[in-house]
Short mmCIF file of N, CA and C in Angstrom, two decimals:
data_model
loop_
_atom_site.label_atom_id
_atom_site.label_comp_id
_atom_site.label_asym_id
_atom_site.label_seq_id
_atom_site.Cartn_x
_atom_site.Cartn_y
_atom_site.Cartn_z
N GLU A 1 -62.29 -5.31 115.89
CA GLU A 1 -62.83 -6.66 115.75
C GLU A 1 -64.31 -6.54 115.42
N VAL A 2 -64.74 -7.36 114.45
CA VAL A 2 -66.13 -7.35 114.00
C VAL A 2 -66.71 -8.75 114.19
N ASP A 3 -67.95 -8.81 114.68
CA ASP A 3 -68.62 -10.08 114.88
C ASP A 3 -69.71 -10.21 113.82
N ILE A 4 -69.58 -11.22 112.94
CA ILE A 4 -70.58 -11.47 111.91
C ILE A 4 -71.07 -12.90 112.09
N LYS A 5 -72.33 -13.03 112.46
CA LYS A 5 -72.95 -14.34 112.66
C LYS A 5 -72.11 -15.23 113.56
N GLY A 6 -71.60 -14.68 114.63
CA GLY A 6 -70.85 -15.45 115.60
C GLY A 6 -69.38 -15.62 115.30
N GLU A 7 -68.93 -15.19 114.12
CA GLU A 7 -67.51 -15.29 113.79
C GLU A 7 -66.85 -13.94 114.02
N LYS A 8 -65.70 -13.99 114.64
CA LYS A 8 -64.96 -12.76 114.94
C LYS A 8 -63.91 -12.52 113.85
N PHE A 9 -63.90 -11.30 113.33
CA PHE A 9 -62.93 -10.90 112.32
C PHE A 9 -62.14 -9.72 112.84
N LYS A 10 -60.82 -9.85 112.78
CA LYS A 10 -59.97 -8.73 113.17
C LYS A 10 -59.63 -7.92 111.93
N ASN A 11 -59.51 -6.65 112.13
CA ASN A 11 -59.12 -5.74 111.05
C ASN A 11 -60.00 -5.89 109.81
N PRO A 12 -61.27 -5.49 109.89
CA PRO A 12 -62.13 -5.59 108.72
C PRO A 12 -61.62 -4.68 107.60
N SER A 13 -62.05 -4.98 106.39
CA SER A 13 -61.64 -4.19 105.23
C SER A 13 -62.03 -2.73 105.41
N LYS A 14 -61.17 -1.86 104.90
CA LYS A 14 -61.46 -0.43 104.91
C LYS A 14 -61.31 0.05 103.47
N VAL A 15 -62.45 0.20 102.79
CA VAL A 15 -62.45 0.66 101.40
C VAL A 15 -62.28 2.17 101.40
N VAL A 16 -61.19 2.62 100.75
CA VAL A 16 -60.87 4.04 100.78
C VAL A 16 -61.00 4.73 99.43
N ASP A 17 -61.10 3.96 98.34
CA ASP A 17 -61.23 4.59 97.03
C ASP A 17 -61.75 3.57 96.03
N ALA A 18 -62.29 4.09 94.94
CA ALA A 18 -62.75 3.25 93.84
C ALA A 18 -62.40 3.94 92.54
N GLY A 19 -62.13 3.15 91.53
CA GLY A 19 -61.81 3.70 90.21
C GLY A 19 -62.53 2.92 89.13
N ILE A 20 -62.91 3.62 88.07
CA ILE A 20 -63.58 3.00 86.94
C ILE A 20 -62.53 2.65 85.90
N GLY A 21 -62.48 1.37 85.53
CA GLY A 21 -61.49 0.89 84.58
C GLY A 21 -62.08 0.64 83.20
N PRO A 22 -61.32 -0.04 82.36
CA PRO A 22 -61.78 -0.30 80.99
C PRO A 22 -62.91 -1.32 80.95
N GLN A 23 -63.76 -1.22 79.95
CA GLN A 23 -64.82 -2.18 79.66
C GLN A 23 -65.79 -2.38 80.82
N GLY A 24 -66.06 -1.32 81.55
CA GLY A 24 -67.05 -1.40 82.63
C GLY A 24 -66.51 -2.01 83.91
N THR A 25 -65.21 -2.22 84.00
CA THR A 25 -64.64 -2.75 85.24
C THR A 25 -64.51 -1.63 86.26
N TRP A 26 -64.37 -2.01 87.50
CA TRP A 26 -64.17 -1.04 88.57
C TRP A 26 -63.31 -1.69 89.64
N SER A 27 -62.50 -0.88 90.29
CA SER A 27 -61.57 -1.38 91.30
C SER A 27 -61.80 -0.68 92.62
N LEU A 28 -61.65 -1.46 93.70
CA LEU A 28 -61.75 -0.94 95.06
C LEU A 28 -60.39 -1.08 95.73
N ILE A 29 -60.07 -0.13 96.59
CA ILE A 29 -58.85 -0.18 97.38
C ILE A 29 -59.22 -0.57 98.81
N ASP A 30 -58.66 -1.68 99.28
CA ASP A 30 -58.80 -2.10 100.67
C ASP A 30 -57.53 -1.68 101.38
N GLN A 31 -57.60 -0.59 102.14
CA GLN A 31 -56.42 -0.05 102.80
C GLN A 31 -55.90 -0.97 103.90
N THR A 32 -56.79 -1.72 104.55
CA THR A 32 -56.36 -2.62 105.61
C THR A 32 -55.39 -3.67 105.09
N ARG A 33 -55.66 -4.20 103.92
CA ARG A 33 -54.84 -5.26 103.35
C ARG A 33 -53.90 -4.78 102.24
N ASN A 34 -53.98 -3.50 101.91
CA ASN A 34 -53.20 -2.94 100.80
C ASN A 34 -53.42 -3.72 99.52
N LYS A 35 -54.67 -4.01 99.22
CA LYS A 35 -55.01 -4.78 98.03
C LYS A 35 -55.97 -4.01 97.15
N VAL A 36 -55.89 -4.34 95.87
CA VAL A 36 -56.81 -3.81 94.86
C VAL A 36 -57.69 -4.97 94.41
N PHE A 37 -58.99 -4.77 94.45
CA PHE A 37 -59.96 -5.77 93.99
C PHE A 37 -60.66 -5.19 92.77
N THR A 38 -60.62 -5.92 91.66
CA THR A 38 -61.22 -5.44 90.42
C THR A 38 -62.38 -6.34 90.03
N TYR A 39 -63.50 -5.71 89.68
CA TYR A 39 -64.76 -6.40 89.38
C TYR A 39 -65.26 -6.02 87.99
N ASP A 40 -66.11 -6.89 87.42
CA ASP A 40 -66.76 -6.51 86.16
C ASP A 40 -68.02 -5.70 86.48
N LYS A 41 -68.75 -5.31 85.44
CA LYS A 41 -69.92 -4.44 85.64
C LYS A 41 -71.04 -5.13 86.41
N ASN A 42 -70.99 -6.47 86.51
CA ASN A 42 -72.00 -7.21 87.26
C ASN A 42 -71.56 -7.53 88.68
N GLY A 43 -70.37 -7.05 89.07
CA GLY A 43 -69.89 -7.27 90.42
C GLY A 43 -69.15 -8.58 90.64
N HIS A 44 -68.77 -9.27 89.56
CA HIS A 44 -67.99 -10.50 89.69
C HIS A 44 -66.51 -10.14 89.83
N LEU A 45 -65.86 -10.72 90.83
CA LEU A 45 -64.44 -10.47 91.05
C LEU A 45 -63.64 -11.01 89.87
N LEU A 46 -62.82 -10.15 89.27
CA LEU A 46 -61.96 -10.56 88.16
C LEU A 46 -60.56 -10.88 88.63
N PHE A 47 -60.01 -10.01 89.46
CA PHE A 47 -58.68 -10.27 90.03
C PHE A 47 -58.44 -9.35 91.21
N ALA A 48 -57.48 -9.77 92.02
CA ALA A 48 -57.06 -8.98 93.19
C ALA A 48 -55.54 -9.07 93.27
N PHE A 49 -54.92 -7.99 93.69
CA PHE A 49 -53.47 -8.02 93.85
C PHE A 49 -53.06 -6.98 94.86
N GLY A 50 -51.80 -7.07 95.27
CA GLY A 50 -51.23 -6.08 96.17
C GLY A 50 -50.82 -6.69 97.49
N ASP A 51 -49.92 -5.98 98.14
CA ASP A 51 -49.45 -6.39 99.46
C ASP A 51 -48.70 -5.22 100.06
N GLU A 52 -48.55 -5.25 101.36
CA GLU A 52 -47.79 -4.21 102.04
C GLU A 52 -46.32 -4.60 102.03
N GLY A 53 -45.47 -3.62 101.79
CA GLY A 53 -44.05 -3.91 101.85
C GLY A 53 -43.20 -2.95 101.04
N GLU A 54 -41.92 -3.21 101.06
CA GLU A 54 -40.94 -2.36 100.38
C GLU A 54 -40.60 -2.86 98.99
N GLN A 55 -40.99 -4.10 98.68
CA GLN A 55 -40.64 -4.70 97.40
C GLN A 55 -41.29 -3.93 96.26
N LEU A 56 -40.64 -3.94 95.10
CA LEU A 56 -41.15 -3.25 93.92
C LEU A 56 -42.59 -3.69 93.63
N GLY A 57 -43.49 -2.76 93.50
CA GLY A 57 -44.89 -3.04 93.23
C GLY A 57 -45.77 -3.09 94.46
N ASN A 58 -45.17 -3.23 95.63
CA ASN A 58 -45.94 -3.21 96.87
C ASN A 58 -46.08 -1.78 97.37
N THR A 59 -46.99 -1.59 98.29
CA THR A 59 -47.23 -0.26 98.84
C THR A 59 -47.20 -0.31 100.36
N LYS A 60 -47.10 0.86 100.96
CA LYS A 60 -47.14 0.94 102.43
C LYS A 60 -48.54 1.26 102.91
N SER A 61 -49.20 2.17 102.22
CA SER A 61 -50.56 2.57 102.60
C SER A 61 -51.28 3.11 101.37
N VAL A 62 -51.80 2.20 100.57
CA VAL A 62 -52.47 2.62 99.34
C VAL A 62 -53.80 3.28 99.70
N ASN A 63 -54.07 4.42 99.07
CA ASN A 63 -55.33 5.09 99.37
C ASN A 63 -55.96 5.78 98.16
N GLY A 64 -55.49 5.47 96.97
CA GLY A 64 -56.11 6.05 95.79
C GLY A 64 -55.84 5.20 94.56
N VAL A 65 -56.81 5.18 93.65
CA VAL A 65 -56.67 4.45 92.38
C VAL A 65 -57.29 5.27 91.27
N VAL A 66 -56.63 5.28 90.13
CA VAL A 66 -57.16 5.94 88.94
C VAL A 66 -56.66 5.16 87.73
N TYR A 67 -57.46 5.17 86.69
CA TYR A 67 -57.06 4.55 85.42
C TYR A 67 -56.76 5.65 84.43
N GLN A 68 -55.78 5.41 83.58
CA GLN A 68 -55.42 6.39 82.55
C GLN A 68 -55.00 5.63 81.30
N GLU A 69 -55.48 6.10 80.15
CA GLU A 69 -55.08 5.47 78.90
C GLU A 69 -53.93 6.26 78.28
N VAL A 70 -52.87 5.54 77.95
CA VAL A 70 -51.69 6.14 77.35
C VAL A 70 -51.29 5.30 76.14
N ASN A 71 -51.29 5.92 74.97
CA ASN A 71 -50.91 5.23 73.72
C ASN A 71 -51.69 3.93 73.53
N GLY A 72 -53.00 3.97 73.79
CA GLY A 72 -53.85 2.82 73.58
C GLY A 72 -53.77 1.76 74.66
N GLN A 73 -52.98 1.97 75.69
CA GLN A 73 -52.86 1.01 76.78
C GLN A 73 -53.41 1.63 78.05
N THR A 74 -54.26 0.87 78.75
CA THR A 74 -54.84 1.35 80.00
C THR A 74 -53.90 1.03 81.15
N LEU A 75 -53.58 2.06 81.91
CA LEU A 75 -52.71 1.91 83.07
C LEU A 75 -53.51 2.16 84.34
N MET A 76 -53.15 1.44 85.40
CA MET A 76 -53.74 1.66 86.71
C MET A 76 -52.68 2.37 87.55
N ILE A 77 -53.07 3.45 88.20
CA ILE A 77 -52.14 4.21 89.03
C ILE A 77 -52.64 4.17 90.47
N LEU A 78 -51.76 3.71 91.38
CA LEU A 78 -52.09 3.63 92.79
C LEU A 78 -51.30 4.67 93.56
N LEU A 79 -51.97 5.38 94.45
CA LEU A 79 -51.35 6.39 95.29
C LEU A 79 -51.03 5.80 96.64
N ASP A 80 -49.78 5.96 97.08
CA ASP A 80 -49.32 5.47 98.39
C ASP A 80 -49.10 6.69 99.28
N SER A 81 -49.98 6.87 100.27
CA SER A 81 -49.89 8.06 101.11
C SER A 81 -48.72 7.99 102.09
N ALA A 82 -48.30 6.79 102.49
CA ALA A 82 -47.21 6.67 103.45
C ALA A 82 -45.87 7.09 102.85
N SER A 83 -45.67 6.77 101.59
CA SER A 83 -44.39 7.10 100.95
C SER A 83 -44.50 8.32 100.02
N ASN A 84 -45.71 8.92 99.98
CA ASN A 84 -45.94 10.07 99.11
C ASN A 84 -45.49 9.78 97.68
N SER A 85 -45.94 8.64 97.17
CA SER A 85 -45.56 8.24 95.82
C SER A 85 -46.74 7.57 95.13
N PHE A 86 -46.58 7.33 93.86
CA PHE A 86 -47.58 6.56 93.14
C PHE A 86 -46.86 5.50 92.31
N THR A 87 -47.58 4.42 92.06
CA THR A 87 -47.04 3.30 91.29
C THR A 87 -47.95 3.08 90.10
N VAL A 88 -47.33 2.91 88.93
CA VAL A 88 -48.08 2.69 87.69
C VAL A 88 -48.02 1.20 87.35
N TYR A 89 -49.19 0.62 87.11
CA TYR A 89 -49.30 -0.79 86.75
C TYR A 89 -49.87 -0.90 85.35
N LYS A 90 -49.33 -1.85 84.58
CA LYS A 90 -49.96 -2.17 83.30
C LYS A 90 -50.46 -3.60 83.40
N ALA A 91 -51.49 -3.90 82.64
CA ALA A 91 -52.11 -5.22 82.71
C ALA A 91 -51.16 -6.29 82.18
N THR A 92 -51.23 -7.46 82.80
CA THR A 92 -50.50 -8.63 82.31
C THR A 92 -51.24 -9.18 81.09
N ASP A 93 -50.66 -10.18 80.44
CA ASP A 93 -51.37 -10.84 79.34
C ASP A 93 -52.70 -11.39 79.82
N TYR A 94 -52.70 -11.98 81.00
CA TYR A 94 -53.92 -12.52 81.59
C TYR A 94 -54.98 -11.42 81.74
N GLY A 95 -54.58 -10.29 82.30
CA GLY A 95 -55.51 -9.17 82.45
C GLY A 95 -56.00 -8.65 81.11
N ASN A 96 -55.11 -8.59 80.12
CA ASN A 96 -55.51 -8.14 78.78
C ASN A 96 -56.51 -9.09 78.14
N TYR A 97 -56.34 -10.40 78.37
CA TYR A 97 -57.33 -11.36 77.85
C TYR A 97 -58.69 -11.13 78.49
N ILE A 98 -58.70 -10.86 79.79
CA ILE A 98 -59.98 -10.58 80.47
C ILE A 98 -60.61 -9.32 79.88
N TYR A 99 -59.82 -8.25 79.76
CA TYR A 99 -60.36 -7.01 79.18
C TYR A 99 -60.84 -7.23 77.75
N GLY A 100 -60.09 -8.04 76.99
CA GLY A 100 -60.49 -8.33 75.60
C GLY A 100 -61.81 -9.08 75.54
N ALA A 101 -62.00 -10.04 76.44
CA ALA A 101 -63.24 -10.80 76.48
C ALA A 101 -64.41 -9.88 76.84
N LEU A 102 -64.19 -9.01 77.81
CA LEU A 102 -65.24 -8.06 78.20
C LEU A 102 -65.57 -7.11 77.06
N LYS A 103 -64.55 -6.69 76.32
CA LYS A 103 -64.78 -5.80 75.17
C LYS A 103 -65.64 -6.48 74.12
N CYS A 104 -65.34 -7.75 73.83
CA CYS A 104 -66.14 -8.49 72.85
C CYS A 104 -67.59 -8.59 73.31
N GLU A 105 -67.79 -8.87 74.59
CA GLU A 105 -69.16 -8.94 75.13
C GLU A 105 -69.85 -7.60 75.00
N ASN A 106 -69.16 -6.53 75.37
CA ASN A 106 -69.76 -5.19 75.33
C ASN A 106 -70.11 -4.76 73.91
N GLU A 107 -69.38 -5.29 72.93
CA GLU A 107 -69.64 -4.95 71.52
C GLU A 107 -70.55 -5.99 70.85
N ASN A 108 -71.12 -6.89 71.64
CA ASN A 108 -72.03 -7.93 71.14
C ASN A 108 -71.38 -8.84 70.10
N ARG A 109 -70.09 -9.05 70.20
CA ARG A 109 -69.36 -9.98 69.32
C ARG A 109 -69.18 -11.28 70.11
N TYR A 110 -70.26 -12.05 70.19
CA TYR A 110 -70.29 -13.19 71.10
C TYR A 110 -69.41 -14.34 70.67
N THR A 111 -69.26 -14.58 69.37
CA THR A 111 -68.36 -15.65 68.92
C THR A 111 -66.93 -15.30 69.31
N ASP A 112 -66.55 -14.05 69.14
CA ASP A 112 -65.21 -13.61 69.55
C ASP A 112 -65.06 -13.69 71.07
N ALA A 113 -66.14 -13.37 71.78
CA ALA A 113 -66.09 -13.41 73.25
C ALA A 113 -65.87 -14.84 73.74
N VAL A 114 -66.51 -15.82 73.08
CA VAL A 114 -66.30 -17.22 73.46
C VAL A 114 -64.82 -17.55 73.38
N ASN A 115 -64.20 -17.19 72.26
CA ASN A 115 -62.77 -17.50 72.08
C ASN A 115 -61.90 -16.74 73.07
N ALA A 116 -62.24 -15.49 73.35
CA ALA A 116 -61.45 -14.69 74.29
C ALA A 116 -61.54 -15.28 75.71
N TRP A 117 -62.75 -15.66 76.13
CA TRP A 117 -62.90 -16.26 77.46
C TRP A 117 -62.18 -17.60 77.54
N LYS A 118 -62.17 -18.34 76.44
CA LYS A 118 -61.44 -19.62 76.43
C LYS A 118 -59.93 -19.38 76.57
N ASN A 119 -59.44 -18.27 76.02
CA ASN A 119 -58.03 -17.90 76.22
C ASN A 119 -57.75 -17.62 77.70
N VAL A 120 -58.69 -16.96 78.36
CA VAL A 120 -58.55 -16.70 79.80
C VAL A 120 -58.48 -18.03 80.55
N LEU A 121 -59.31 -18.99 80.16
CA LEU A 121 -59.32 -20.29 80.82
C LEU A 121 -58.01 -21.05 80.62
N MET A 122 -57.30 -20.76 79.54
CA MET A 122 -56.00 -21.40 79.33
C MET A 122 -54.99 -20.91 80.37
N TYR A 123 -55.15 -19.69 80.85
CA TYR A 123 -54.30 -19.15 81.91
C TYR A 123 -54.74 -19.62 83.29
N ASN A 124 -56.06 -19.74 83.48
CA ASN A 124 -56.59 -20.09 84.79
C ASN A 124 -57.87 -20.89 84.60
N ASN A 125 -57.75 -22.23 84.62
CA ASN A 125 -58.93 -23.05 84.38
C ASN A 125 -59.81 -23.22 85.62
N ASN A 126 -59.52 -22.49 86.69
CA ASN A 126 -60.36 -22.48 87.89
C ASN A 126 -61.12 -21.17 88.04
N PHE A 127 -61.17 -20.38 87.00
CA PHE A 127 -61.76 -19.04 87.06
C PHE A 127 -63.23 -19.11 86.65
N ASP A 128 -64.12 -19.17 87.65
CA ASP A 128 -65.55 -19.31 87.38
C ASP A 128 -66.09 -18.20 86.50
N ALA A 129 -65.61 -16.98 86.67
CA ALA A 129 -66.11 -15.86 85.87
C ALA A 129 -65.86 -16.10 84.38
N ALA A 130 -64.77 -16.78 84.03
CA ALA A 130 -64.49 -17.08 82.62
C ALA A 130 -65.46 -18.13 82.10
N TYR A 131 -65.75 -19.16 82.90
CA TYR A 131 -66.74 -20.16 82.49
C TYR A 131 -68.10 -19.50 82.29
N ILE A 132 -68.46 -18.60 83.20
CA ILE A 132 -69.73 -17.88 83.07
C ILE A 132 -69.69 -16.97 81.84
N GLY A 133 -68.52 -16.35 81.58
CA GLY A 133 -68.38 -15.52 80.38
C GLY A 133 -68.59 -16.31 79.11
N VAL A 134 -68.01 -17.51 79.02
CA VAL A 134 -68.23 -18.38 77.85
C VAL A 134 -69.70 -18.74 77.78
N GLY A 135 -70.27 -19.12 78.93
CA GLY A 135 -71.69 -19.48 78.96
C GLY A 135 -72.59 -18.35 78.51
N ASN A 136 -72.33 -17.14 79.00
CA ASN A 136 -73.14 -15.98 78.60
C ASN A 136 -73.02 -15.71 77.10
N SER A 137 -71.81 -15.86 76.58
CA SER A 137 -71.61 -15.62 75.15
C SER A 137 -72.36 -16.64 74.31
N TYR A 138 -72.26 -17.92 74.70
CA TYR A 138 -73.03 -18.95 73.99
C TYR A 138 -74.53 -18.71 74.14
N TYR A 139 -74.96 -18.32 75.33
CA TYR A 139 -76.38 -18.04 75.56
C TYR A 139 -76.87 -16.96 74.60
N ASN A 140 -76.07 -15.93 74.43
CA ASN A 140 -76.45 -14.84 73.53
C ASN A 140 -76.43 -15.25 72.07
N LEU A 141 -75.73 -16.33 71.74
CA LEU A 141 -75.78 -16.87 70.37
C LEU A 141 -77.06 -17.67 70.15
N GLY A 142 -77.73 -18.04 71.22
CA GLY A 142 -79.04 -18.68 71.15
C GLY A 142 -79.07 -19.99 70.40
N ASN A 143 -79.92 -20.05 69.38
CA ASN A 143 -80.11 -21.29 68.61
C ASN A 143 -79.07 -21.46 67.51
N GLU A 144 -78.15 -20.54 67.42
CA GLU A 144 -77.09 -20.67 66.42
C GLU A 144 -76.28 -21.94 66.72
N VAL A 145 -76.06 -22.76 65.70
CA VAL A 145 -75.38 -24.04 65.89
C VAL A 145 -73.87 -23.85 65.73
N ASP A 146 -73.13 -24.37 66.68
CA ASP A 146 -71.68 -24.36 66.62
C ASP A 146 -71.23 -25.47 65.67
N GLU A 147 -70.48 -25.11 64.63
CA GLU A 147 -70.09 -26.08 63.61
C GLU A 147 -69.20 -27.18 64.18
N ALA A 148 -68.34 -26.85 65.13
CA ALA A 148 -67.40 -27.83 65.66
C ALA A 148 -68.10 -28.90 66.49
N THR A 149 -69.15 -28.53 67.22
CA THR A 149 -69.80 -29.48 68.13
C THR A 149 -71.18 -29.93 67.65
N GLY A 150 -71.79 -29.15 66.78
CA GLY A 150 -73.15 -29.46 66.33
C GLY A 150 -74.21 -29.12 67.36
N LYS A 151 -73.82 -28.40 68.42
CA LYS A 151 -74.76 -28.03 69.48
C LYS A 151 -75.14 -26.56 69.33
N THR A 152 -76.31 -26.21 69.87
CA THR A 152 -76.74 -24.82 69.85
C THR A 152 -76.02 -24.04 70.94
N GLY A 153 -76.10 -22.73 70.83
CA GLY A 153 -75.52 -21.87 71.86
C GLY A 153 -76.10 -22.17 73.23
N TYR A 154 -77.41 -22.42 73.30
CA TYR A 154 -78.03 -22.72 74.59
C TYR A 154 -77.46 -24.01 75.20
N GLU A 155 -77.28 -25.04 74.38
CA GLU A 155 -76.74 -26.31 74.87
C GLU A 155 -75.31 -26.13 75.40
N LEU A 156 -74.52 -25.38 74.67
CA LEU A 156 -73.14 -25.14 75.09
C LEU A 156 -73.10 -24.26 76.34
N ALA A 157 -74.00 -23.29 76.40
CA ALA A 157 -74.06 -22.41 77.58
C ALA A 157 -74.31 -23.24 78.84
N ILE A 158 -75.21 -24.21 78.75
CA ILE A 158 -75.51 -25.06 79.90
C ILE A 158 -74.25 -25.75 80.39
N GLU A 159 -73.44 -26.27 79.48
CA GLU A 159 -72.21 -26.98 79.86
C GLU A 159 -71.26 -26.06 80.63
N TYR A 160 -71.10 -24.83 80.17
CA TYR A 160 -70.18 -23.91 80.84
C TYR A 160 -70.74 -23.39 82.15
N TYR A 161 -72.05 -23.18 82.21
CA TYR A 161 -72.66 -22.77 83.48
C TYR A 161 -72.51 -23.87 84.52
N GLU A 162 -72.67 -25.12 84.09
CA GLU A 162 -72.49 -26.24 85.02
C GLU A 162 -71.07 -26.30 85.55
N ALA A 163 -70.09 -25.99 84.69
CA ALA A 163 -68.68 -26.02 85.12
C ALA A 163 -68.42 -24.98 86.21
N ALA A 164 -69.20 -23.89 86.20
CA ALA A 164 -69.04 -22.82 87.19
C ALA A 164 -70.05 -22.96 88.33
N TYR A 165 -70.85 -24.01 88.31
CA TYR A 165 -71.90 -24.22 89.32
C TYR A 165 -72.86 -23.04 89.36
N ASP A 166 -73.14 -22.46 88.19
CA ASP A 166 -74.04 -21.32 88.08
C ASP A 166 -75.44 -21.84 87.74
N THR A 167 -76.20 -22.18 88.77
CA THR A 167 -77.50 -22.82 88.56
C THR A 167 -78.55 -21.87 87.99
N GLU A 168 -78.47 -20.60 88.33
CA GLU A 168 -79.47 -19.65 87.83
C GLU A 168 -79.37 -19.48 86.32
N ASN A 169 -78.16 -19.21 85.82
CA ASN A 169 -77.99 -19.05 84.37
C ASN A 169 -78.24 -20.37 83.63
N ARG A 170 -77.83 -21.49 84.25
CA ARG A 170 -78.08 -22.80 83.63
C ARG A 170 -79.58 -23.00 83.46
N SER A 171 -80.34 -22.64 84.48
CA SER A 171 -81.79 -22.79 84.43
C SER A 171 -82.39 -21.92 83.32
N ASN A 172 -81.88 -20.70 83.17
CA ASN A 172 -82.36 -19.81 82.11
C ASN A 172 -82.08 -20.39 80.73
N ALA A 173 -80.89 -20.93 80.53
CA ALA A 173 -80.53 -21.52 79.24
C ALA A 173 -81.40 -22.76 78.96
N TYR A 174 -81.60 -23.57 79.99
CA TYR A 174 -82.44 -24.76 79.83
C TYR A 174 -83.87 -24.36 79.49
N SER A 175 -84.35 -23.29 80.08
CA SER A 175 -85.69 -22.79 79.79
C SER A 175 -85.81 -22.41 78.31
N GLU A 176 -84.78 -21.79 77.77
CA GLU A 176 -84.79 -21.42 76.35
C GLU A 176 -84.79 -22.67 75.47
N LEU A 177 -84.07 -23.71 75.87
CA LEU A 177 -84.09 -24.97 75.11
C LEU A 177 -85.49 -25.58 75.11
N ARG A 178 -86.15 -25.55 76.27
CA ARG A 178 -87.51 -26.08 76.35
C ARG A 178 -88.46 -25.30 75.44
N LYS A 179 -88.36 -23.96 75.48
CA LYS A 179 -89.22 -23.13 74.62
C LYS A 179 -89.00 -23.48 73.16
N ASP A 180 -87.75 -23.65 72.78
CA ASP A 180 -87.42 -23.98 71.40
C ASP A 180 -88.00 -25.34 71.02
N TRP A 181 -87.86 -26.32 71.91
CA TRP A 181 -88.38 -27.66 71.63
C TRP A 181 -89.90 -27.62 71.47
N ILE A 182 -90.56 -26.90 72.37
CA ILE A 182 -92.02 -26.81 72.31
C ILE A 182 -92.45 -26.12 71.02
N SER A 183 -91.77 -25.06 70.62
CA SER A 183 -92.16 -24.36 69.38
C SER A 183 -91.96 -25.24 68.15
N LYS A 184 -90.98 -26.13 68.18
CA LYS A 184 -90.73 -27.03 67.04
C LYS A 184 -91.76 -28.16 66.99
N TYR A 185 -92.13 -28.70 68.13
CA TYR A 185 -92.91 -29.93 68.16
C TYR A 185 -94.33 -29.78 68.69
N PHE A 186 -94.78 -28.56 68.93
CA PHE A 186 -96.12 -28.34 69.49
C PHE A 186 -97.21 -28.94 68.61
N PHE A 187 -97.16 -28.64 67.33
CA PHE A 187 -98.22 -29.13 66.44
C PHE A 187 -98.15 -30.64 66.25
N VAL A 188 -96.97 -31.21 66.29
CA VAL A 188 -96.82 -32.65 66.18
C VAL A 188 -97.48 -33.32 67.39
N ILE A 189 -97.27 -32.76 68.56
CA ILE A 189 -97.87 -33.31 69.78
C ILE A 189 -99.39 -33.19 69.72
N ILE A 190 -99.90 -32.06 69.25
CA ILE A 190 -101.35 -31.86 69.15
C ILE A 190 -101.95 -32.87 68.17
N ILE A 191 -101.29 -33.08 67.03
CA ILE A 191 -101.79 -34.04 66.04
C ILE A 191 -101.80 -35.45 66.62
N ILE A 192 -100.75 -35.82 67.34
CA ILE A 192 -100.68 -37.15 67.93
C ILE A 192 -101.78 -37.33 68.97
N LEU A 193 -102.03 -36.30 69.76
CA LEU A 193 -103.07 -36.39 70.79
C LEU A 193 -104.47 -36.44 70.21
N VAL A 194 -104.66 -35.78 69.08
CA VAL A 194 -106.00 -35.73 68.48
C VAL A 194 -106.17 -36.97 67.69
#
């Protein structure tokens, strides 16, 4: 039992292994819960799965994780020490969309990343990391105007950051909009004042 700020927690997490996955992702094994938690390179939770049991895909005592690429597909392999076995997992379509979006970001293909993150949102429209991913991609497009909306990347980034309640990134995008406005209208303001 662990006491954190007056709250009692039974059976705290026991991280027993970590593995480096595709596109800068990394996974942790929580042996207490028999779960795998996968994060992006910035530490945002992407997905979690696993459970204890006899059912196909479940484990009794997971204590190792490794990624391996086979024929262009990345597989996750979990070691179960209780049953002396390992289980091979392949990504779902949802997981592949997340990896695809991360790949576009890592390759600085931000227009493609916007579309890839929007595909992720079609699977899970409550996924804050996807809204932030769209926002980051639009932010990196900067003053480039989106033909469909007529808005700049910064303006669109603000909308997606707001959807994820990401005030820090929203503030950064808004700051860029202000800088752009000032650079466009600085001399006009000076002329009007003089």
